[in-house]
């Protein structure tokens, strides 16, 4: 990689110098940084980390696959709830029939994916599904349709899901084998976790292999993810908002702190 000369900050982050001449752009991290989310999000996160001059390794804990799903009558609903961009990516051709429903999305990535698929975005939540559903209820939504992952269904008519008439799984995240040597390589490093389920699986894998949690730092997408990871880690960093951009920025800024 060729760039302008750089002057070092104490943290190792390089700032451009005014003098010309090609030099190699240094990296921020001397610790292993691992991305545990499934594809295609894994590649996207690694690319964002690379833009922040952080080398990262791919260690997905799950692989996403599409599910066959029944297409309901859009007339029975007054809104479409999307809790993950994967719902848009994996729903297939049937999704087009629902474009007349206004979308309420959890997170900017989900909203962007829905917008790119031709949907009108009514609202974007920056917390979790429960918070978004509460906001929808206050707005008068009462017959929502939810599309999401098999492992993250909303119970219609109960609790936060009181305004949801139907919740349909359109994709599933299946566990993939993780060799012990890959877990061992995390020692002294940072593991990026994007979901509570990934946090729980990493915890289970570490405990089953007999590896100490205290040697790994967790970078969590949200407080819910951090809570699912449990205790005993070297540290837990939590993104201020649940977006991949915010998580990567947190990791970059924290690694840069002297």
Coordinates of N, CA and C in Angstrom, one line a residue:
X1 N 0.9 -1.2 0.0 CA 0.0 0.0 0.0 C 0.9 1.2 0.0
X2 N 0.6 2.2 -0.8 CA 1.4 3.4 -0.9 C 0.6 4.6 -0.4
X3 N 1.2 5.4 0.4 CA 0.5 6.6 0.9 C 1.5 7.7 1.1
X4 N 1.0 8.9 1.5 CA 1.9 10.0 1.9 C 2.6 9.7 3.2
X5 N 3.8 10.3 3.4 CA 4.5 10.1 4.7 C 3.6 10.3 5.8
X6 N 3.9 9.7 6.9 CA 3.0 9.7 8.1 C 3.8 10.2 9.3
X7 N 3.2 10.9 10.2 CA 3.9 11.2 11.5 C 3.1 10.4 12.6
X8 N 3.8 9.9 13.5 CA 3.2 9.1 14.5 C 2.6 9.8 15.7
X9 N 1.4 9.5 16.1 CA 0.9 9.9 17.4 C 1.4 8.9 18.4
X10 N 1.3 9.2 19.7 CA 1.7 8.3 20.7 C 1.0 6.9 20.6
X11 N -0.3 7.0 20.2 CA -1.0 5.7 20.1 C -0.6 4.8 18.9
X12 N 0.2 5.4 18.0 CA 0.5 4.6 16.8 C -0.3 5.0 15.6
X13 N -1.3 5.8 15.8 CA -2.1 6.2 14.6 C -1.4 7.2 13.8
X14 N -1.4 7.0 12.5 CA -0.5 7.9 11.7 C -1.3 9.0 11.1
X15 N -0.7 10.2 11.1 CA -1.3 11.4 10.5 C -0.5 11.8 9.3
X16 N -1.2 12.3 8.3 CA -0.5 12.7 7.1 C 0.5 13.8 7.3
X17 N 1.7 13.7 6.7 CA 2.6 14.8 6.7 C 2.5 15.5 5.4
X18 N 3.1 16.7 5.3 CA 3.0 17.5 4.1 C 4.1 17.2 3.1
X19 N 5.2 16.5 3.6 CA 6.3 16.2 2.7 C 5.9 15.1 1.8
X20 N 6.2 15.1 0.5 CA 5.9 14.0 -0.4 C 6.8 12.8 -0.3
X21 N 6.4 11.7 -0.8 CA 7.2 10.5 -0.8 C 6.4 9.3 -0.4
X22 N 6.5 8.2 -1.0 CA 5.7 7.0 -0.7 C 6.3 6.3 0.5
X23 N 5.5 5.9 1.4 CA 5.9 5.0 2.6 C 4.8 4.0 2.8
X24 N 5.1 3.0 3.6 CA 4.1 2.0 3.9 C 3.2 2.5 5.0
X25 N 1.9 2.3 4.9 CA 1.0 2.8 6.0 C 1.0 1.8 7.1
X26 N 1.4 2.2 8.3 CA 1.5 1.2 9.5 C 0.1 0.8 9.9
X27 N 0.0 -0.3 10.7 CA -1.2 -0.8 11.2 C -1.3 -0.4 12.7
X28 N -2.6 -0.2 13.1 CA -2.8 0.2 14.5 C -2.6 -1.0 15.5
X29 N -2.9 -2.2 15.1 CA -3.0 -3.2 16.2 C -1.8 -4.1 16.2
X30 N -1.4 -4.5 17.4 CA -0.4 -5.6 17.6 C -1.1 -6.8 18.2
X31 N -2.4 -6.7 18.4 CA -3.2 -7.7 19.0 C -4.1 -8.4 17.9
X32 N -4.4 -9.7 18.1 CA -5.3 -10.3 17.2 C -6.7 -9.7 17.3
X33 N -7.3 -9.3 16.2 CA -8.7 -8.8 16.2 C -9.5 -9.8 15.3
X34 N -10.5 -10.4 15.9 CA -11.2 -11.5 15.2 C -12.7 -11.1 15.0
X35 N -13.2 -11.3 13.8 CA -14.6 -11.0 13.5 C -15.3 -12.3 13.4
X36 N -16.4 -12.4 14.3 CA -17.0 -13.7 14.5 C -18.4 -13.8 13.8
X37 N -18.8 -12.7 13.2 CA -20.2 -12.7 12.5 C -20.1 -13.5 11.2
X38 N -21.3 -14.0 10.8 CA -21.3 -14.8 9.5 C -21.1 -13.9 8.3
X39 N -20.9 -14.6 7.1 CA -20.9 -13.8 5.9 C -22.3 -13.5 5.5
X40 N -22.5 -12.4 4.7 CA -21.4 -11.5 4.1 C -21.0 -10.4 5.0
X41 N -21.6 -10.3 6.2 CA -21.2 -9.3 7.1 C -19.8 -9.4 7.6
X42 N -19.3 -10.6 7.7 CA -17.9 -10.8 8.1 C -16.9 -10.0 7.2
X43 N -17.1 -10.1 5.9 CA -16.2 -9.4 5.0 C -16.3 -7.9 5.1
X44 N -17.6 -7.5 5.3 CA -17.8 -6.0 5.4 C -17.1 -5.5 6.6
X45 N -17.2 -6.2 7.8 CA -16.5 -5.7 9.0 C -15.0 -5.7 8.8
X46 N -14.5 -6.7 8.2 CA -13.0 -6.8 8.0 C -12.6 -5.7 7.1
X47 N -13.4 -5.3 6.1 CA -13.0 -4.2 5.2 C -13.0 -2.9 6.0
X48 N -14.0 -2.7 6.9 CA -14.1 -1.5 7.7 C -12.9 -1.4 8.6
X49 N -12.5 -2.5 9.2 CA -11.3 -2.5 10.0 C -10.1 -2.2 9.2
X50 N -10.0 -2.8 8.0 CA -8.8 -2.5 7.2 C -8.7 -1.0 6.9
X51 N -9.9 -0.4 6.6 CA -9.9 1.1 6.4 C -9.4 1.9 7.6
X52 N -9.6 1.3 8.8 CA -9.1 1.9 10.0 C -7.7 1.5 10.4
X53 N -7.0 0.8 9.4 CA -5.7 0.3 9.6 C -5.6 -0.7 10.7
X54 N -6.6 -1.6 10.7 CA -6.6 -2.7 11.7 C -6.6 -4.0 10.9
X55 N -5.6 -4.8 11.1 CA -5.6 -6.2 10.5 C -6.6 -7.1 11.3
X56 N -7.4 -7.8 10.7 CA -8.3 -8.7 11.4 C -8.4 -10.0 10.7
X57 N -8.8 -11.0 11.5 CA -9.0 -12.4 11.0 C -10.4 -12.8 11.0
X58 N -10.8 -13.6 10.1 CA -12.2 -14.1 10.0 C -12.4 -15.4 10.7
X59 N -13.3 -15.4 11.7 CA -13.6 -16.6 12.5 C -15.1 -16.7 12.7
X60 N -15.9 -16.9 11.6 CA -17.4 -16.9 11.8 C -17.8 -18.1 12.6
X61 N -18.8 -17.9 13.5 CA -19.3 -18.9 14.3 C -20.5 -19.6 13.7
X62 N -21.1 -18.9 12.7 CA -22.4 -19.4 12.1 C -22.3 -19.1 10.6
X63 N -23.1 -19.9 9.8 CA -23.3 -19.7 8.4 C -24.8 -19.5 8.2
X64 N -25.1 -18.5 7.4 CA -26.5 -18.1 7.2 C -27.1 -18.9 6.0
X65 N -28.3 -19.4 6.1 CA -28.9 -20.0 4.9 C -30.4 -19.6 4.8
X66 N -30.9 -19.5 3.6 CA -32.3 -19.1 3.4 C -33.2 -20.3 3.8
X67 N -34.4 -19.9 4.3 CA -35.5 -20.8 4.6 C -36.7 -20.6 3.7
X68 N -37.4 -21.6 3.3 CA -38.7 -21.5 2.6 C -39.7 -20.9 3.6
X69 N -40.4 -19.9 3.1 CA -41.4 -19.3 4.1 C -42.7 -19.0 3.3
X70 N -43.8 -19.0 4.1 CA -45.1 -18.7 3.5 C -45.3 -17.2 3.3
X71 N -45.7 -16.8 2.1 CA -46.0 -15.4 1.9 C -47.4 -15.1 2.3
X72 N -47.5 -14.2 3.4 CA -48.9 -13.8 3.8 C -49.5 -12.7 3.0
X73 N -50.7 -12.5 3.2 CA -51.4 -11.4 2.4 C -51.0 -10.1 3.0
X74 N -50.4 -9.2 2.3 CA -50.0 -7.9 2.8 C -51.1 -7.1 3.4
X75 N -52.3 -7.3 2.9 CA -53.5 -6.6 3.4 C -53.8 -6.8 4.8
X76 N -53.3 -7.9 5.4 CA -53.5 -8.2 6.8 C -52.6 -7.4 7.8
X77 N -51.7 -6.6 7.2 CA -50.7 -5.9 8.1 C -50.7 -4.4 7.8
X78 N -50.2 -3.7 8.8 CA -50.1 -2.2 8.6 C -48.6 -1.8 8.7
X79 N -47.7 -2.7 8.8 CA -46.2 -2.4 8.9 C -45.4 -3.7 8.7
X80 N -44.2 -3.5 8.3 CA -43.2 -4.6 8.2 C -42.1 -4.3 9.1
X81 N -41.8 -5.2 10.1 CA -40.7 -5.1 11.0 C -39.5 -5.9 10.5
X82 N -38.4 -5.3 10.4 CA -37.2 -6.0 10.0 C -36.1 -5.8 11.0
X83 N -35.6 -6.9 11.6 CA -34.7 -6.8 12.7 C -33.3 -7.1 12.3
X84 N -33.0 -7.5 11.1 CA -31.7 -7.8 10.6 C -31.7 -7.6 9.1
X85 N -30.5 -7.1 8.6 CA -30.4 -7.0 7.1 C -30.4 -8.3 6.4
X86 N -30.1 -9.4 7.2 CA -30.1 -10.7 6.6 C -31.5 -11.1 6.2
X87 N -32.6 -10.5 6.8 CA -33.9 -10.8 6.4 C -34.2 -10.4 5.0
X88 N -33.6 -9.2 4.6 CA -33.7 -8.7 3.3 C -32.8 -9.5 2.3
X89 N -31.6 -9.9 2.7 CA -30.7 -10.6 1.9 C -31.2 -12.0 1.5
X90 N -31.9 -12.6 2.5 CA -32.2 -14.0 2.3 C -33.7 -14.4 2.1
X91 N -34.5 -13.3 2.1 CA -36.0 -13.6 2.0 C -36.4 -14.1 0.6
X92 N -35.6 -13.7 -0.4 CA -35.8 -14.1 -1.8 C -36.9 -13.3 -2.5
X93 N -37.4 -13.9 -3.6 CA -38.3 -13.2 -4.5 C -39.6 -12.8 -3.8
X94 N -40.1 -13.5 -2.8 CA -41.3 -13.2 -2.1 C -41.4 -11.9 -1.4
X95 N -40.2 -11.3 -1.1 CA -40.1 -10.1 -0.4 C -40.8 -8.9 -1.2
X96 N -40.7 -9.0 -2.6 CA -41.2 -7.9 -3.4 C -42.7 -7.7 -3.2
X97 N -43.4 -8.8 -2.9 CA -44.9 -8.7 -2.7 C -45.2 -7.8 -1.5
X98 N -44.3 -7.5 -0.6 CA -44.5 -6.8 0.6 C -44.1 -5.4 0.6
X99 N -43.7 -4.9 -0.6 CA -43.1 -3.5 -0.7 C -44.2 -2.4 -0.4
X100 N -45.4 -2.8 -0.4 CA -46.4 -1.8 -0.1 C -46.5 -1.5 1.4
X101 N -45.8 -2.3 2.2 CA -45.8 -2.1 3.7 C -44.7 -1.1 4.1
X102 N -45.0 -0.1 4.9 CA -43.9 0.7 5.5 C -43.0 -0.1 6.4
X103 N -41.7 0.1 6.3 CA -40.7 -0.7 7.0 C -40.3 0.0 8.3
X104 N -40.2 -0.7 9.4 CA -39.6 -0.2 10.6 C -38.4 -1.2 10.9
X105 N -37.2 -0.6 10.9 CA -36.0 -1.4 10.9 C -35.2 -1.2 12.1
X106 N -34.5 -2.3 12.6 CA -33.6 -2.1 13.7 C -32.2 -1.9 13.1
X107 N -31.7 -0.7 13.2 CA -30.3 -0.4 12.8 C -30.3 0.1 11.4
X108 N -29.2 1.0 11.1 CA -29.1 1.6 9.8 C -28.8 0.6 8.7
X109 N -28.0 -0.5 9.0 CA -27.7 -1.4 8.0 C -29.0 -2.1 7.5
X110 N -29.9 -2.5 8.4 CA -31.1 -3.1 8.0 C -32.0 -2.1 7.2
X111 N -32.0 -0.9 7.6 CA -32.8 0.2 6.9 C -32.2 0.4 5.5
X112 N -30.9 0.4 5.4 CA -30.3 0.6 4.1 C -30.6 -0.6 3.1
X113 N -30.5 -1.8 3.7 CA -30.8 -3.0 2.9 C -32.2 -3.0 2.4
X114 N -33.2 -2.6 3.2 CA -34.6 -2.5 2.9 C -34.8 -1.4 1.8
X115 N -34.2 -0.3 2.0 CA -34.3 0.8 1.1 C -33.8 0.4 -0.3
X116 N -32.7 -0.3 -0.3 CA -32.1 -0.7 -1.6 C -33.0 -1.8 -2.3
X117 N -33.8 -2.5 -1.5 CA -34.7 -3.5 -2.0 C -36.0 -2.9 -2.5
X118 N -36.1 -1.5 -2.4 CA -37.3 -0.9 -2.9 C -38.4 -0.5 -1.8
X119 N -38.1 -0.7 -0.5 CA -39.0 -0.4 0.5 C -39.0 1.1 1.0
X120 N -40.1 1.6 1.5 CA -40.1 2.9 2.1 C -39.8 2.7 3.6
X121 N -38.9 3.4 4.1 CA -38.5 3.3 5.5 C -39.3 4.3 6.4
X122 N -40.1 3.8 7.3 CA -40.9 4.6 8.1 C -40.1 5.1 9.3
X123 N -39.4 4.1 9.9 CA -38.6 4.5 11.1 C -37.4 3.5 11.3
X124 N -36.3 4.0 11.9 CA -35.1 3.2 12.1 C -34.8 3.3 13.6
X125 N -34.8 2.1 14.3 CA -34.4 2.1 15.7 C -32.9 2.0 15.9
X126 N -32.4 2.6 16.9 CA -31.0 2.5 17.2 C -30.7 1.8 18.4
X127 N -31.7 1.0 18.9 CA -31.5 0.1 20.1 C -31.8 -1.3 19.7
X128 N -32.8 -1.9 20.2 CA -33.1 -3.3 19.9 C -34.5 -3.4 19.4
X129 N -34.9 -4.7 19.2 CA -36.3 -4.9 18.6 C -37.4 -4.5 19.6
X130 N -37.2 -4.7 20.9 CA -38.2 -4.3 21.9 C -38.4 -2.8 21.9
X131 N -37.3 -2.1 21.8 CA -37.4 -0.6 21.8 C -38.1 -0.1 20.5
X132 N -37.8 -0.8 19.4 CA -38.5 -0.4 18.2 C -40.0 -0.7 18.2
X133 N -40.4 -1.8 18.7 CA -41.8 -2.2 18.8 C -42.5 -1.3 19.8
X134 N -41.9 -0.9 20.8 CA -42.5 0.1 21.7 C -42.8 1.4 21.0
X135 N -41.9 1.9 20.2 CA -42.0 3.1 19.5 C -43.2 2.9 18.4
X136 N -43.2 1.8 17.8 CA -44.3 1.5 16.8 C -45.6 1.5 17.5
X137 N -45.7 0.9 18.7 CA -47.0 0.9 19.4 C -47.5 2.3 19.7
X138 N -46.6 3.2 20.1 CA -46.9 4.6 20.4 C -47.4 5.3 19.2
X139 N -46.9 4.9 18.0 CA -47.3 5.5 16.7 C -48.6 4.9 16.2
X140 N -49.2 4.0 16.9 CA -50.5 3.4 16.5 C -50.4 2.2 15.6
X141 N -49.2 1.6 15.4 CA -49.1 0.4 14.7 C -49.7 -0.8 15.5
X142 N -50.6 -1.6 14.9 CA -51.2 -2.7 15.7 C -51.3 -4.0 15.0
X143 N -50.8 -4.0 13.7 CA -50.9 -5.3 12.9 C -49.6 -5.5 12.1
X144 N -48.5 -5.6 12.8 CA -47.2 -5.7 12.2 C -46.9 -7.1 11.7
X145 N -46.1 -7.2 10.7 CA -45.5 -8.4 10.2 C -44.0 -8.4 10.4
X146 N -43.5 -9.4 11.0 CA -42.0 -9.5 11.3 C -41.4 -10.5 10.5
X147 N -40.3 -10.2 9.8 CA -39.5 -11.2 9.1 C -38.1 -11.1 9.7
X148 N -37.6 -12.3 10.1 CA -36.3 -12.3 10.7 C -35.7 -13.7 10.7
X149 N -34.7 -13.9 11.6 CA -34.0 -15.2 11.7 C -34.8 -16.2 12.5
X150 N -34.6 -17.5 12.2 CA -35.3 -18.5 13.0 C -35.0 -18.4 14.5
X151 N -33.8 -17.9 14.8 CA -33.4 -17.9 16.2 C -33.8 -16.6 16.9
X152 N -34.4 -15.7 16.2 CA -34.8 -14.4 16.8 C -36.2 -14.0 16.5
X153 N -37.1 -15.0 16.6 CA -38.5 -14.7 16.3 C -39.2 -13.9 17.5
X154 N -40.2 -13.1 17.1 CA -40.9 -12.3 18.1 C -42.2 -13.1 18.3
X155 N -42.6 -13.2 19.6 CA -43.9 -13.9 19.9 C -45.0 -12.9 19.7
X156 N -45.9 -13.2 18.7 CA -47.0 -12.3 18.4 C -48.0 -12.2 19.6
X157 N -48.4 -11.0 19.8 CA -49.4 -10.7 20.8 C -49.0 -10.8 22.2
X158 N -47.7 -10.9 22.5 CA -47.2 -11.0 23.9 C -46.1 -10.0 24.1
X159 N -46.1 -9.4 25.3 CA -45.1 -8.5 25.7 C -44.8 -7.4 24.6
X160 N -43.5 -7.2 24.3 CA -43.2 -6.2 23.3 C -43.8 -6.6 21.9
X161 N -44.1 -7.8 21.7 CA -44.7 -8.3 20.4 C -46.2 -8.1 20.4
X162 N -46.8 -7.4 21.3 CA -48.2 -7.2 21.3 C -48.8 -6.7 20.0
X163 N -48.0 -5.9 19.3 CA -48.5 -5.3 18.0 C -48.2 -6.1 16.8
X164 N -47.5 -7.3 17.0 CA -47.1 -8.1 15.9 C -48.1 -9.2 15.7
X165 N -48.6 -9.2 14.5 CA -49.7 -10.2 14.2 C -49.0 -11.6 13.7
X166 N -47.9 -11.5 13.0 CA -47.2 -12.7 12.6 C -45.7 -12.5 12.5
X167 N -44.9 -13.5 12.9 CA -43.5 -13.4 12.9 C -43.0 -14.6 12.1
X168 N -42.3 -14.4 11.0 CA -42.0 -15.5 10.0 C -40.4 -15.6 9.9
X169 N -39.9 -16.7 10.1 CA -38.4 -16.9 9.9 C -38.1 -17.1 8.4
X170 N -37.2 -16.3 7.9 CA -36.8 -16.4 6.4 C -35.4 -16.8 6.3
X171 N -34.6 -16.9 7.4 CA -33.3 -17.4 7.3 C -32.9 -18.1 8.6
X172 N -31.8 -18.8 8.6 CA -31.3 -19.5 9.8 C -29.8 -19.3 9.8
X173 N -29.3 -19.2 11.0 CA -27.8 -19.1 11.2 C -27.4 -20.5 11.9
X174 N -26.7 -21.3 11.1 CA -26.3 -22.6 11.6 C -24.9 -22.6 12.1
X175 N -24.7 -23.2 13.3 CA -23.3 -23.2 13.8 C -22.3 -23.9 12.8
X176 N -21.1 -23.4 12.8 CA -20.1 -24.0 12.0 C -19.0 -24.5 13.0
X177 N -18.2 -25.6 12.6 CA -17.2 -26.1 13.5 C -16.1 -25.0 13.7
X178 N -15.6 -24.9 14.9 CA -14.5 -24.0 15.2 C -13.4 -24.8 15.9
X179 N -12.3 -25.0 15.2 CA -11.2 -25.8 15.8 C -10.6 -25.1 17.0
X180 N -10.2 -25.9 18.0 CA -9.6 -25.3 19.2 C -8.4 -24.4 18.9
X181 N -7.6 -24.7 17.9 CA -6.4 -23.9 17.6 C -6.9 -22.4 17.2
X182 N -8.1 -22.3 16.6 CA -8.6 -21.0 16.2 C -9.0 -20.2 17.5
X183 N -9.6 -20.9 18.4 CA -9.9 -20.3 19.7 C -8.7 -19.9 20.4
X184 N -7.7 -20.8 20.4 CA -6.4 -20.5 21.2 C -5.7 -19.2 20.6
X185 N -5.9 -19.0 19.3 CA -5.3 -17.8 18.7 C -5.9 -16.5 19.1
X186 N -7.1 -16.5 19.8 CA -7.7 -15.3 20.3 C -7.1 -14.8 21.6
X187 N -6.2 -15.6 22.2 CA -5.6 -15.2 23.5 C -4.8 -13.9 23.3
X188 N -5.1 -12.9 24.2 CA -4.5 -11.6 24.1 C -5.1 -10.7 23.1
X189 N -6.2 -11.2 22.4 CA -6.8 -10.4 21.3 C -8.1 -9.9 21.7
X190 N -8.8 -9.4 20.6 CA -10.1 -8.8 20.7 C -11.1 -9.5 19.8
X191 N -12.2 -10.0 20.3 CA -13.2 -10.7 19.5 C -14.5 -9.8 19.3
X192 N -14.8 -9.5 18.1 CA -16.0 -8.7 17.8 C -17.2 -9.6 17.7
X193 N -18.2 -9.2 18.6 CA -19.5 -10.0 18.6 C -20.6 -9.1 18.2
X194 N -21.4 -9.6 17.3 CA -22.5 -8.8 16.7 C -23.9 -9.3 17.1
X195 N -24.0 -10.4 17.9 CA -25.3 -10.8 18.3 C -25.2 -11.6 19.7
X196 N -26.3 -11.6 20.5 CA -26.3 -12.3 21.7 C -26.0 -13.8 21.5
X197 N -26.5 -14.4 20.4 CA -26.3 -15.8 20.2 C -24.8 -16.1 19.9
X198 N -24.2 -15.2 19.2 CA -22.7 -15.4 19.0 C -22.0 -15.3 20.3
X199 N -22.4 -14.3 21.1 CA -21.7 -14.2 22.4 C -21.9 -15.4 23.3
X200 N -23.1 -16.0 23.3 CA -23.3 -17.2 24.0 C -22.5 -18.4 23.5
X201 N -22.4 -18.5 22.2 CA -21.6 -19.6 21.6 C -20.2 -19.5 21.8
X202 N -19.6 -18.2 21.7 CA -18.2 -18.1 22.0 C -17.9 -18.5 23.5
X203 N -18.8 -18.0 24.4 CA -18.6 -18.4 25.8 C -18.6 -19.9 25.9
X204 N -19.5 -20.6 25.3 CA -19.6 -22.1 25.4 C -18.4 -22.7 24.8
X205 N -17.9 -22.3 23.7 CA -16.8 -22.8 23.0 C -15.5 -22.7 23.9
X206 N -15.3 -21.5 24.4 CA -14.2 -21.2 25.3 C -14.2 -22.1 26.5
X207 N -15.3 -22.2 27.2 CA -15.4 -23.0 28.4 C -15.2 -24.5 28.1
X208 N -15.8 -25.0 27.0 CA -15.7 -26.4 26.6 C -14.2 -26.8 26.3
X209 N -13.5 -25.8 25.7 CA -12.1 -26.1 25.3 C -11.2 -25.9 26.5
X210 N -11.7 -25.3 27.6 CA -10.8 -25.1 28.8 C -9.9 -23.9 28.6
X211 N -10.3 -22.9 27.7 CA -9.5 -21.7 27.6 C -10.1 -20.6 28.5
X212 N -9.1 -19.8 29.0 CA -9.5 -18.8 30.0 C -10.1 -17.6 29.2
X213 N -11.3 -17.2 29.7 CA -12.0 -16.0 29.1 C -11.1 -14.8 29.4
X214 N -10.4 -14.8 30.5 CA -9.7 -13.6 31.0 C -8.6 -13.2 30.1
X215 N -8.3 -13.9 29.0 CA -7.2 -13.6 28.1 C -7.8 -12.9 26.8
X216 N -9.1 -12.7 26.8 CA -9.8 -12.2 25.6 C -10.6 -11.0 25.9
X217 N -10.5 -9.9 25.1 CA -11.3 -8.8 25.2 C -12.5 -8.9 24.2
X218 N -13.7 -8.6 24.7 CA -14.9 -8.6 23.9 C -15.3 -7.2 23.4
X219 N -15.5 -7.1 22.1 CA -16.1 -5.8 21.6 C -17.5 -6.2 21.1
X220 N -18.5 -5.6 21.9 CA -19.9 -6.0 21.7 C -20.7 -4.9 20.9
X221 N -21.6 -5.4 20.1 CA -22.4 -4.5 19.3 C -23.4 -3.7 20.1
X222 N -23.8 -4.2 21.2 CA -24.9 -3.6 22.0 C -24.8 -4.1 23.4
X223 N -25.5 -3.4 24.4 CA -25.5 -3.9 25.7 C -26.1 -5.4 25.8
X224 N -27.1 -5.7 25.0 CA -27.6 -7.0 25.0 C -26.6 -8.1 24.6
X225 N -25.7 -7.8 23.7 CA -24.6 -8.7 23.3 C -23.6 -8.8 24.4
X226 N -23.3 -7.7 25.0 CA -22.3 -7.7 26.2 C -22.9 -8.5 27.3
X227 N -24.2 -8.4 27.6 CA -24.8 -9.2 28.7 C -24.8 -10.6 28.4
X228 N -25.0 -11.0 27.1 CA -25.1 -12.4 26.7 C -23.7 -13.1 26.9
X229 N -22.6 -12.3 26.7 CA -21.3 -12.8 26.8 C -20.9 -13.2 28.2
X230 N -21.6 -12.7 29.3 CA -21.3 -13.0 30.6 C -20.0 -12.3 31.1
X231 N -19.5 -12.8 32.2 CA -18.3 -12.2 32.8 C -17.1 -13.0 32.7
X232 N -16.0 -12.5 33.3 CA -14.8 -13.2 33.3 C -13.8 -12.9 32.1
X233 N -14.2 -12.0 31.2 CA -13.4 -11.6 30.1 C -12.3 -10.5 30.6
X234 N -11.3 -10.4 29.8 CA -10.3 -9.4 30.1 C -10.9 -8.0 30.2
X235 N -11.8 -7.7 29.3 CA -12.6 -6.4 29.2 C -13.7 -6.6 28.3
X236 N -14.8 -5.8 28.4 CA -15.9 -5.8 27.5 C -16.1 -4.3 27.0
X237 N -15.9 -4.1 25.7 CA -16.2 -2.8 25.1 C -17.5 -2.9 24.4
X238 N -18.4 -1.9 24.6 CA -19.7 -1.9 24.0 C -19.9 -0.7 23.1
X239 N -20.3 -0.9 21.9 CA -20.5 0.2 21.0 C -21.6 1.2 21.5
X240 N -21.4 2.5 21.3 CA -22.4 3.4 21.8 C -23.8 3.3 21.1
X241 N -23.8 2.8 19.8 CA -25.0 2.5 19.1 C -24.8 1.2 18.4
X242 N -25.9 0.4 18.1 CA -25.7 -0.9 17.6 C -25.5 -0.9 16.1
X243 N -24.4 -0.4 15.6 CA -24.0 -0.5 14.2 C -22.6 -1.0 14.0
X244 N -22.3 -1.6 12.9 CA -21.0 -2.1 12.6 C -20.0 -1.0 12.6
X245 N -20.4 0.2 12.0 CA -19.5 1.3 11.9 C -19.1 1.8 13.3
X246 N -20.1 1.9 14.2 CA -19.8 2.3 15.6 C -18.9 1.3 16.3
X247 N -19.1 0.0 16.1 CA -18.3 -1.0 16.7 C -16.8 -0.9 16.2
X248 N -16.7 -0.8 14.9 CA -15.3 -0.7 14.4 C -14.6 0.6 14.9
X249 N -15.4 1.7 14.9 CA -14.8 2.9 15.4 C -14.3 2.8 16.9
X250 N -15.2 2.1 17.7 CA -14.8 1.9 19.1 C -13.5 1.1 19.2
X251 N -13.4 0.0 18.4 CA -12.2 -0.8 18.4 C -11.0 0.0 18.0
X252 N -11.1 0.8 17.0 CA -10.0 1.6 16.5 C -9.6 2.6 17.6
X253 N -10.5 3.3 18.1 CA -10.2 4.3 19.1 C -9.6 3.7 20.4
X254 N -10.1 2.5 20.8 CA -9.6 1.9 22.0 C -8.2 1.3 21.8
X255 N -8.0 0.7 20.7 CA -6.6 0.2 20.4 C -5.6 1.4 20.3
X256 N -6.1 2.5 19.9 CA -5.2 3.7 19.8 C -4.9 4.4 21.1
X257 N -5.7 4.1 22.1 CA -5.5 4.8 23.4 C -4.2 4.3 24.0
X258 N -3.3 5.2 24.4 CA -2.0 4.8 25.0 C -2.2 4.0 26.2

